Amino acid sequence: MITTSQIDNNTADSLFRILESGKKKSVDQDKFLNRLARTGILPDDPRIQELLRNFRIEELKERKSPTITQAEFNEILKQNALIKKSLTENLVIPDFEAFCKQVEEIFQDTKKNHRGNVADYIPQLARVNPDHFALSICTVDGQRFSMGDSRTNFCLQSSCKPINYCLALEELGEKKVHSHVGREPSGHSFNELTLNGKGLPHNPMINAGAMMSCSLIDRQNNIADRFDKVHKTWEALCGDKAVSFNNAVYLSERQTADRNFALAYFMREKHAFPEHTNLTETLEFYFQCCSIESCTYDLAVAAATLANAGTNPLTGNVIFKPSTVQNCLSLMLSCGMYDFSGEFAFKIGLPAKSGVSGALMLVIPNLMGISIWSPRLDHLGNTVRGVEFCERLVERFSFHQYDSLVGHSSKINPRRKQSEIMASKVMELIRAASHGDLDEIFRLEAEGVSPNTADYDGRTPLHLAACEGQTEVVRHLIDQNVFLSPKDRWGNTPLDDAKKFKHKEIQEMLENALKTKKTGITKHR
Ligand code: GLU
């Protein structure tokens, strides 16, 4: 009997052989890190820092790349499940390189779009270079990829709203939070002076609702600690990375806050806030949250935490409960994109939140988080390139939440391994041969599926066609010069099958072909 540890040892040996540097019987660090990076596991990933310490540093002193021996490598595989998953291409996007290539194409096409204008209601936003464009992706397995200005900071603005809502939910629960804020799209612009029929803000994704979330977070504490809580939450969401604060943005926001004050007074008049809410403090807290700064490189990890039901994929820390994230994503889907939310939910079918800085956070549940930044906005306040990127992405990949209902489509599903895709195509070809579906056979051949492939039992399309009396298919396969006498696991050839099931015409066709073509090779794979 084969034991699990034998399988593990075999895997370890094969992986070691792939990574081994010549005859040195060791793996060098650069090669190892390169290989991991191709699967999306980057050198700054906190999950591999401990492991990197295993590489011998003596070599570093001699300016050589440090190495590890086979025994050390085996130990690493035993202790670090991530490495094994990555090297055996078992992460959530198995062929990450191919996926990134496609994303890069979409990014470059989208970059050509120069429409829209930067927000100009405060000078700090009006002065931002409109040409910035950044994109970062982080999967729920922590595979990362970035393009453009992904290390340049920008302020969160409205993209802080979902997180404040999560914080309020975690602390007070759904019932309490929603006794102060609704969960319907407003049908009005984000800062419109309007409340719902109960005198409450329509939802937490617009200004009035976001101020309400701020009034609810950690209210027994002083304002400095309350801000600290939000700030620390963003750092945890970003994978324990430092997140900064733009004081100039904060001061400007505070100075140009008439509409937000009007909204706050309107809510106070309707007794929407919890008792003893300090209005000015609440508004300032809200402006501070909008002025938190980070870059797409880190914010993609925050988005991936939402995609991963509240657990950070890089640190493994649980930031929010899954039920909190579920509520938040539901409202991001219906209300996250200003007055374009309905259209976005229809076309893209994914939860997202944008902000007037040009930020966009897109969540593909159970798969990945995406952070995009491009400051030019459309007339509704959404980043023009951000929206275009999402449209193109969902056109190419089966990411829309209802794509699975459409069945066979030309969209790519990067969640599947190439080998799995090919295996399922082989099965489709064999099934088409047995049903006599020539159109399907042409289509699969055009996709590159070889008519000489066989299933687990060594049954080829020719076996099945001969067995089921599919004369036209047999004729086509002979014309394609397939192997005429492949043997299945019971030792039978297609000719044996034709005889057994008494398909005379097929029997003659095969006998003639065997005489003239002499391609009766018995090996079929
Ligand atoms: N600080 C902005 C405001 O309250 C946020 C705008 C936004 O990103 O939607 O007006």
Coordinates of C-alpha atoms and ligand atoms in Angstrom, one line a residue:
M1 CA 0.0 0.0 0.0
I2 CA 1.3 3.5 -0.8
T3 CA 1.3 5.7 2.2
T4 CA 0.7 9.5 2.3
S5 CA 4.2 10.1 3.3
Q6 CA 5.5 8.2 0.3
I7 CA 3.3 10.3 -2.0
D8 CA 4.6 13.4 -0.2
N9 CA 8.2 12.2 -0.7
N10 CA 7.6 11.5 -4.4
T11 CA 6.1 15.0 -4.8
A12 CA 9.0 16.5 -2.9
D13 CA 11.5 14.6 -5.1
S14 CA 9.8 15.7 -8.3
L15 CA 9.6 19.3 -7.2
F16 CA 13.2 19.3 -6.1
R17 CA 14.3 18.0 -9.5
I18 CA 12.4 20.8 -11.2
L19 CA 14.2 23.4 -9.1
E20 CA 17.6 21.8 -8.7
S21 CA 20.5 23.9 -9.9
G22 CA 22.5 21.7 -12.3
K23 CA 24.5 19.0 -10.5
K24 CA 24.7 20.9 -7.3
K25 CA 22.0 18.9 -5.5
S26 CA 20.7 22.1 -4.0
V27 CA 18.0 24.7 -4.8
D28 CA 19.1 28.3 -5.1
Q29 CA 17.0 31.1 -3.6
D30 CA 16.6 33.1 -6.8
K31 CA 15.3 30.2 -8.8
F32 CA 13.0 29.2 -6.0
L33 CA 11.6 32.8 -5.6
N34 CA 11.2 33.1 -9.4
R35 CA 9.3 29.9 -9.5
L36 CA 7.0 31.1 -6.7
A37 CA 6.5 34.5 -8.2
R38 CA 5.3 33.0 -11.4
T39 CA 2.5 31.4 -9.4
G40 CA 1.7 34.8 -7.8
I41 CA 3.5 34.2 -4.5
L42 CA 5.7 37.3 -4.2
P43 CA 9.0 37.6 -2.2
D44 CA 7.4 40.0 0.3
D45 CA 4.6 37.6 1.2
P46 CA 4.6 37.2 5.0
R47 CA 3.9 33.5 4.6
I48 CA 7.3 32.8 3.2
Q49 CA 9.5 35.0 5.3
E50 CA 10.2 32.3 7.9
L51 CA 11.1 29.9 5.1
L52 CA 13.5 32.3 3.5
R53 CA 15.5 32.3 6.7
N54 CA 16.3 28.6 6.0
F55 CA 18.4 29.5 3.0
R56 CA 22.0 29.6 3.9
I57 CA 23.3 33.1 4.3
E58 CA 27.0 32.2 4.1
E59 CA 26.7 32.2 0.3
L60 CA 25.2 35.6 0.4
K61 CA 28.5 36.9 1.9
E62 CA 30.2 35.6 -1.2
R63 CA 27.6 37.4 -3.3
K64 CA 26.1 34.1 -4.5
S65 CA 22.4 33.3 -4.3
P66 CA 21.9 31.3 -1.1
T67 CA 20.9 27.6 -1.4
I68 CA 19.1 24.8 0.5
T69 CA 19.7 21.1 0.3
Q70 CA 17.2 18.4 -0.7
A71 CA 16.6 17.5 3.0
E72 CA 15.9 21.1 3.9
F73 CA 13.7 21.5 0.9
N74 CA 11.6 18.4 1.9
E75 CA 11.2 19.9 5.4
I76 CA 10.0 23.2 3.9
L77 CA 7.4 21.3 1.9
K78 CA 6.2 19.4 4.9
Q79 CA 5.8 22.6 7.0
N80 CA 4.6 25.0 4.4
A81 CA 1.4 23.9 2.6
L82 CA 1.4 27.1 0.6
I83 CA 4.7 26.2 -1.1
K84 CA 3.5 22.8 -2.2
K85 CA 0.2 24.2 -3.4
S86 CA 2.0 26.8 -5.4
L87 CA 4.7 24.5 -6.9
T88 CA 2.1 21.9 -7.9
E89 CA -0.1 24.5 -9.4
N90 CA -3.0 24.0 -7.0
L91 CA -3.7 27.6 -6.1
V92 CA -7.1 29.1 -6.9
I93 CA -5.8 30.4 -10.2
P94 CA -3.5 27.5 -11.3
D95 CA -2.0 29.2 -14.4
F96 CA -1.5 32.6 -12.8
E97 CA 1.0 33.7 -15.5
A98 CA -1.4 33.1 -18.3
F99 CA -4.1 34.9 -16.4
C100 CA -1.9 37.9 -15.7
K101 CA -1.0 38.1 -19.4
Q102 CA -4.6 38.5 -20.3
V103 CA -5.1 41.1 -17.5
E104 CA -2.1 43.0 -18.8
E105 CA -3.7 43.2 -22.3
I106 CA -6.9 44.6 -20.8
F107 CA -5.0 47.1 -18.7
Q108 CA -3.1 48.4 -21.8
D109 CA -6.3 48.7 -23.8
T110 CA -8.0 50.6 -21.0
K111 CA -5.0 52.9 -20.6
K112 CA -5.8 54.4 -24.0
N113 CA -9.0 55.9 -22.5
H114 CA -8.4 59.6 -21.6
R115 CA -12.0 60.6 -21.0
G116 CA -13.3 62.2 -17.8
N117 CA -12.0 64.8 -15.4
V118 CA -10.4 64.7 -12.0
A119 CA -12.5 65.7 -9.0
D120 CA -12.0 69.5 -8.3
Y121 CA -14.1 70.2 -5.2
I122 CA -10.9 70.3 -3.2
P123 CA -7.5 71.5 -4.5
Q124 CA -5.7 68.3 -3.3
L125 CA -7.8 66.2 -5.7
A126 CA -7.8 68.8 -8.5
R127 CA -3.9 68.8 -8.5
V128 CA -3.5 65.0 -8.9
N129 CA -1.9 63.9 -12.1
P130 CA -4.9 62.7 -14.2
D131 CA -2.8 60.1 -16.1
H132 CA -2.1 57.9 -13.1
F133 CA -3.3 54.4 -13.7
A134 CA -2.8 51.5 -11.3
L135 CA -4.1 48.0 -10.9
S136 CA -3.4 45.3 -8.4
I137 CA -4.9 41.9 -7.9
C138 CA -4.8 39.5 -4.9
T139 CA -6.5 36.1 -5.0
V140 CA -7.9 34.4 -1.9
D141 CA -4.8 32.3 -1.9
G142 CA -2.6 35.4 -1.8
Q143 CA -1.4 35.3 -5.5
R144 CA -0.6 38.9 -6.4
F145 CA -0.1 40.9 -9.6
S146 CA 0.3 44.6 -10.1
M147 CA 0.6 47.1 -13.0
G148 CA 1.2 50.8 -13.5
D149 CA 1.4 53.2 -10.5
S150 CA 0.6 50.5 -8.0
R151 CA 2.9 51.9 -5.3
T152 CA 1.6 55.5 -5.5
N153 CA -0.7 56.5 -2.6
F154 CA -4.1 58.1 -3.1
C155 CA -6.9 58.8 -0.6
L156 CA -9.7 56.3 0.0
Q157 CA -12.6 58.8 -0.2
S158 CA -15.8 56.8 -0.6
S159 CA -14.0 53.5 -0.8
C160 CA -13.7 53.8 3.0
K161 CA -17.4 53.4 3.4
P162 CA -17.8 49.6 3.2
I163 CA -15.1 49.1 5.9
N164 CA -16.8 51.5 8.3
Y165 CA -20.0 49.7 7.7
C166 CA -18.3 46.4 8.5
L167 CA -16.9 47.8 11.7
A168 CA -20.3 49.1 12.9
L169 CA -21.8 45.7 12.1
E170 CA -19.2 43.7 13.9
E171 CA -19.6 45.9 17.0
L172 CA -23.4 46.3 17.1
G173 CA -24.9 43.7 14.9
E174 CA -27.2 44.0 11.9
K175 CA -30.4 44.9 13.8
K176 CA -29.0 47.8 15.7
V177 CA -27.0 49.2 12.7
H178 CA -30.0 49.0 10.4
S179 CA -32.2 50.8 12.9
H180 CA -30.1 53.8 12.0
V181 CA -29.4 53.2 8.2
G182 CA -31.4 51.6 5.4
R183 CA -30.3 49.2 2.8
E184 CA -32.0 50.4 -0.4
P185 CA -30.3 52.2 -3.3
S186 CA -31.2 55.8 -3.0
G187 CA -31.9 56.6 -6.6
H188 CA -30.2 59.9 -5.9
S189 CA -26.6 61.2 -6.1
F190 CA -24.2 60.3 -3.3
N191 CA -24.6 63.6 -1.4
E192 CA -28.2 64.4 -2.2
L193 CA -30.1 66.1 0.6
T194 CA -32.5 63.2 1.0
L195 CA -33.5 60.5 3.5
N196 CA -35.7 57.5 3.3
G197 CA -39.4 57.3 4.4
K198 CA -38.2 56.6 8.0
G199 CA -36.0 59.7 8.0
L200 CA -32.9 57.5 7.8
P201 CA -30.1 57.5 5.3
H202 CA -30.9 55.1 2.4
N203 CA -27.8 52.9 2.8
P204 CA -24.2 53.0 4.2
M205 CA -22.5 53.5 0.8
I206 CA -23.7 57.1 0.3
N207 CA -22.5 60.1 2.4
A208 CA -25.4 60.3 4.9
G209 CA -25.1 56.5 5.6
A210 CA -21.4 56.7 5.9
M211 CA -21.6 59.4 8.5
M212 CA -24.1 57.3 10.3
S213 CA -21.6 54.3 10.3
C214 CA -19.0 56.7 11.8
S215 CA -21.4 57.8 14.5
L216 CA -21.8 54.1 15.5
I217 CA -18.2 52.9 15.5
D218 CA -16.7 52.6 19.0
R219 CA -18.9 55.4 20.3
Q220 CA -18.0 54.9 24.0
N221 CA -14.4 55.8 23.2
N222 CA -12.6 59.2 22.6
I223 CA -12.3 60.3 19.0
A224 CA -8.6 59.6 18.7
D225 CA -9.0 56.0 19.7
R226 CA -12.0 55.7 17.4
F227 CA -9.9 56.9 14.4
D228 CA -7.1 54.5 15.6
K229 CA -9.5 51.6 15.4
V230 CA -10.4 52.4 11.7
H231 CA -6.8 53.1 10.8
K232 CA -5.6 49.8 12.4
T233 CA -8.3 47.9 10.6
W234 CA -7.1 49.2 7.3
E235 CA -3.6 48.1 8.2
A236 CA -4.8 44.7 9.1
L237 CA -6.9 44.5 5.9
C238 CA -3.8 45.4 3.8
G239 CA -1.8 42.5 5.3
D240 CA -0.2 44.4 8.3
K241 CA 1.2 47.1 6.0
A242 CA 1.5 50.7 7.1
V243 CA -1.4 52.9 5.9
S244 CA -1.0 56.7 5.8
F245 CA -3.2 59.7 6.3
N246 CA -3.4 62.8 4.1
N247 CA -3.8 65.7 6.5
A248 CA -4.2 68.3 3.7
V249 CA -7.1 66.3 2.2
Y250 CA -8.7 66.1 5.6
L251 CA -8.4 69.9 6.2
S252 CA -9.8 70.6 2.8
E253 CA -12.7 68.2 3.2
R254 CA -13.5 69.9 6.5
Q255 CA -13.4 73.3 4.9
T256 CA -15.7 72.4 2.1
A257 CA -18.2 70.4 4.0
D258 CA -21.5 72.5 3.8
R259 CA -23.4 69.7 2.1
N260 CA -22.2 67.1 4.5
F261 CA -23.1 69.3 7.4
A262 CA -26.5 70.0 5.9
L263 CA -27.1 66.2 5.6
A264 CA -26.0 65.7 9.2
Y265 CA -28.3 68.4 10.5
F266 CA -31.2 67.0 8.4
M267 CA -30.5 63.5 10.0
R268 CA -30.4 65.1 13.5
E269 CA -33.7 66.8 12.9
K270 CA -35.2 63.4 12.1
H271 CA -33.6 61.8 15.2
A272 CA -31.7 59.4 12.9
F273 CA -28.5 59.4 15.0
P274 CA -28.0 57.5 18.3
E275 CA -28.6 59.6 21.3
H276 CA -25.8 62.0 22.4
T277 CA -24.1 62.0 19.0
N278 CA -21.6 64.8 18.7
L279 CA -22.3 66.1 15.1
T280 CA -19.0 67.9 14.5
E281 CA -16.9 65.1 15.9
T282 CA -18.8 62.6 13.8
L283 CA -18.3 64.6 10.6
E284 CA -14.6 65.1 11.3
F285 CA -14.3 61.4 11.9
Y286 CA -15.9 60.7 8.6
F287 CA -13.6 63.2 6.8
Q288 CA -10.6 61.6 8.5
C289 CA -11.7 58.1 7.2
C290 CA -12.0 59.6 3.6
S291 CA -8.4 61.0 4.0
I292 CA -6.7 57.6 4.8
E293 CA -4.2 56.9 2.0
S294 CA -2.8 53.7 0.5
C295 CA -1.9 52.3 -2.9
T296 CA -3.4 49.6 -5.0
Y297 CA -0.5 47.2 -4.2
D298 CA -1.8 47.0 -0.6
L299 CA -5.5 47.8 -1.2
A300 CA -5.9 44.7 -3.4
V301 CA -5.1 42.7 -0.3
A302 CA -7.9 44.5 1.6
A303 CA -10.3 43.7 -1.3
A304 CA -9.1 40.1 -1.3
T305 CA -9.9 39.9 2.5
L306 CA -13.5 40.7 1.6
A307 CA -13.4 38.1 -1.3
N308 CA -12.1 35.6 1.3
A309 CA -15.0 36.2 3.7
G310 CA -13.1 38.4 6.1
T311 CA -9.9 36.4 6.6
N312 CA -6.7 38.1 5.3
P313 CA -5.1 35.8 2.7
L314 CA -1.6 36.9 3.5
T315 CA -1.6 37.0 7.3
G316 CA -4.4 34.5 7.9
N317 CA -5.9 37.0 10.5
V318 CA -9.7 37.1 10.8
I319 CA -10.6 40.8 10.3
F320 CA -14.4 40.4 9.9
K321 CA -16.9 37.6 10.4
P322 CA -18.2 36.0 7.1
S323 CA -21.7 37.2 7.9
T324 CA -20.5 40.8 8.2
V325 CA -18.8 40.5 4.8
Q326 CA -21.9 39.0 3.3
N327 CA -23.9 42.0 4.3
C328 CA -21.3 44.4 3.1
L329 CA -20.9 42.8 -0.3
S330 CA -24.7 42.7 -0.8
L331 CA -24.8 46.5 -0.3
M332 CA -21.7 47.1 -2.4
L333 CA -23.4 45.2 -5.2
S334 CA -26.6 47.2 -5.0
C335 CA -25.3 50.6 -4.0
G336 CA -21.5 50.8 -4.4
M337 CA -21.1 52.6 -7.6
Y338 CA -23.0 55.9 -7.1
D339 CA -25.9 56.3 -9.6
F340 CA -24.3 53.7 -11.9
S341 CA -24.9 50.9 -9.3
G342 CA -27.8 49.2 -11.0
E343 CA -26.1 49.3 -14.4
F344 CA -22.8 48.0 -12.8
A345 CA -24.6 45.1 -11.0
F346 CA -26.4 44.2 -14.3
K347 CA -23.3 44.4 -16.6
I348 CA -20.5 43.4 -14.3
G349 CA -22.4 41.5 -11.7
L350 CA -19.9 42.0 -8.9
P351 CA -19.7 44.0 -5.6
A352 CA -17.6 47.1 -5.9
K353 CA -17.1 50.5 -4.3
S354 CA -15.6 53.6 -6.0
G355 CA -14.5 56.9 -4.6
V356 CA -14.0 60.4 -6.0
S357 CA -10.2 60.1 -5.8
G358 CA -10.6 57.6 -8.7
A359 CA -10.3 54.5 -6.4
L360 CA -12.3 51.4 -7.2
M361 CA -12.4 48.2 -5.1
L362 CA -13.8 45.2 -6.9
V363 CA -14.6 41.9 -5.2
I364 CA -14.9 38.5 -6.8
P365 CA -16.2 36.4 -3.9
N366 CA -14.1 33.3 -3.2
L367 CA -11.6 34.2 -6.0
M368 CA -9.9 37.6 -5.7
G369 CA -10.0 41.3 -4.8
I370 CA -9.0 44.0 -7.3
S371 CA -7.9 47.5 -6.6
I372 CA -7.9 50.1 -9.4
W373 CA -6.9 53.7 -9.3
S374 CA -7.3 56.2 -12.1
P375 CA -8.3 59.8 -11.2
R376 CA -10.4 60.8 -14.2
L377 CA -14.1 60.5 -13.3
D378 CA -17.3 60.3 -15.3
H379 CA -20.2 62.6 -14.7
L380 CA -21.5 60.2 -11.9
G381 CA -18.2 60.3 -10.0
N382 CA -16.8 56.8 -11.0
T383 CA -13.3 56.3 -12.4
V384 CA -13.7 56.1 -16.2
R385 CA -10.8 53.6 -16.7
G386 CA -11.8 51.7 -13.6
V387 CA -15.3 51.0 -15.0
E388 CA -14.0 50.2 -18.4
F389 CA -11.5 47.8 -17.0
C390 CA -14.2 46.0 -15.1
E391 CA -16.4 45.8 -18.2
R392 CA -13.5 44.3 -20.3
L393 CA -12.5 41.9 -17.5
V394 CA -16.0 40.4 -17.3
E395 CA -16.3 40.3 -21.1
R396 CA -13.2 38.0 -21.1
F397 CA -13.5 36.0 -17.9
S398 CA -16.5 34.2 -16.4
F399 CA -16.6 36.5 -13.3
H400 CA -20.1 37.9 -13.5
Q401 CA -22.0 36.2 -10.6
Y402 CA -24.5 34.7 -13.0
D403 CA -22.1 33.5 -15.7
S404 CA -22.4 30.0 -14.4
L405 CA -26.1 30.0 -15.5
V406 CA -25.2 30.7 -19.1
G407 CA -23.6 27.2 -19.6
H408 CA -21.1 26.9 -22.4
S409 CA -19.6 30.3 -23.2
S410 CA -16.5 31.6 -24.8
K411 CA -15.4 33.2 -21.6
I412 CA -12.3 32.0 -19.9
N413 CA -12.5 30.4 -16.5
P414 CA -9.1 30.9 -14.9
R415 CA -10.1 28.8 -11.9
R416 CA -9.5 25.6 -13.9
K417 CA -6.3 23.9 -14.7
Q418 CA -5.2 23.6 -18.3
S419 CA -4.9 19.8 -17.9
E420 CA -8.4 19.6 -16.5
I421 CA -9.8 21.6 -19.4
M422 CA -8.0 19.3 -21.9
A423 CA -9.3 16.2 -20.0
S424 CA -12.8 17.4 -20.2
K425 CA -12.5 18.3 -23.9
V426 CA -11.2 14.7 -24.6
M427 CA -14.3 13.4 -22.9
E428 CA -16.5 15.8 -25.0
L429 CA -14.8 14.5 -28.2
I430 CA -15.3 10.9 -27.3
R431 CA -19.0 11.5 -26.5
A432 CA -19.4 13.4 -29.8
A433 CA -17.9 10.5 -31.7
S434 CA -20.3 8.0 -30.0
H435 CA -23.3 10.3 -30.8
G436 CA -22.2 11.0 -34.4
D437 CA -22.1 14.7 -33.7
L438 CA -19.7 15.8 -36.5
D439 CA -20.1 19.5 -35.9
E440 CA -19.0 19.1 -32.3
I441 CA -16.0 17.0 -33.5
F442 CA -15.0 19.8 -36.0
R443 CA -15.3 22.4 -33.2
L444 CA -13.2 20.4 -30.7
E445 CA -10.6 19.6 -33.4
A446 CA -10.4 23.3 -34.1
E447 CA -9.7 23.9 -30.4
G448 CA -6.7 21.7 -30.7
V449 CA -8.1 18.4 -29.2
S450 CA -6.3 15.5 -31.0
P451 CA -8.6 12.9 -32.5
N452 CA -6.0 10.3 -31.3
T453 CA -6.6 11.0 -27.6
A454 CA -8.1 8.2 -25.4
D455 CA -9.9 8.0 -22.1
Y456 CA -8.8 6.3 -19.0
D457 CA -9.7 2.9 -20.5
G458 CA -7.8 3.5 -23.7
R459 CA -11.0 4.1 -25.6
T460 CA -10.5 6.5 -28.5
P461 CA -13.1 8.4 -30.6
L462 CA -12.6 5.8 -33.3
H463 CA -13.5 2.9 -30.9
L464 CA -16.7 4.7 -29.8
A465 CA -17.7 5.6 -33.4
A466 CA -17.1 2.0 -34.5
C467 CA -19.0 0.6 -31.6
E468 CA -22.1 2.8 -32.1
G469 CA -22.2 2.5 -35.9
Q470 CA -21.4 6.1 -36.6
T471 CA -20.3 5.6 -40.2
E472 CA -19.7 9.3 -41.0
V473 CA -17.6 9.8 -38.0
V474 CA -15.5 6.8 -38.8
R475 CA -15.0 8.1 -42.3
H476 CA -13.9 11.5 -41.0
L477 CA -11.5 10.0 -38.5
I478 CA -9.9 7.8 -41.2
D479 CA -9.6 10.9 -43.4
Q480 CA -7.8 12.6 -40.5
N481 CA -5.2 9.8 -40.5
V482 CA -5.9 8.7 -37.0
F483 CA -4.3 5.5 -35.6
L484 CA -6.4 2.7 -37.0
S485 CA -5.7 0.0 -34.5
P486 CA -5.3 1.5 -31.0
K487 CA -6.0 -1.1 -28.3
D488 CA -8.1 -0.3 -25.4
R489 CA -7.4 -1.8 -21.9
W490 CA -9.1 -5.0 -22.9
G491 CA -7.0 -5.3 -26.0
N492 CA -9.8 -4.5 -28.4
T493 CA -9.3 -2.4 -31.6
P494 CA -12.0 -0.3 -33.4
L495 CA -12.2 -3.1 -36.0
D496 CA -12.9 -5.7 -33.2
D497 CA -15.8 -3.4 -32.0
A498 CA -17.3 -3.0 -35.5
K499 CA -17.3 -6.8 -35.9
K500 CA -18.7 -7.4 -32.4
F501 CA -21.6 -5.0 -32.9
K502 CA -22.1 -6.1 -36.6
H503 CA -21.5 -2.7 -38.3
K504 CA -20.6 -4.2 -41.7
E505 CA -20.0 -0.9 -43.5
I506 CA -17.6 0.3 -40.8
Q507 CA -15.9 -3.0 -40.7
E508 CA -15.2 -2.8 -44.4
M509 CA -14.0 0.8 -44.2
L510 CA -11.6 0.0 -41.5
E511 CA -10.3 -3.1 -43.3
N512 CA -9.7 -1.2 -46.5
A513 CA -8.0 1.7 -44.6
L514 CA -5.8 -0.7 -42.8
K515 CA -4.8 -2.3 -46.1
T516 CA -4.0 1.0 -47.8
K517 CA -2.8 3.3 -45.0
K518 CA -0.8 0.9 -42.8
T519 CA -1.3 3.2 -39.8
G520 CA -2.5 0.5 -37.5
I521 CA -0.2 1.5 -34.7
T522 CA -1.2 0.0 -31.5
K523 CA 0.0 2.7 -29.2
H524 CA -2.5 5.5 -28.9
R525 CA -1.2 8.0 -26.4
Ligands
GLU1 N1 -15.2 63.1 1.0 C1 -16.2 63.1 0.0 C2 -17.4 63.7 0.5 O1 -17.9 63.4 1.5 C3 -16.4 61.6 -0.4 C4 -16.8 61.6 -1.7 C5 -16.8 60.3 -2.4 O2 -15.7 59.7 -2.6 O3 -17.9 59.9 -2.8 O4 -18.0 64.5 -0.2

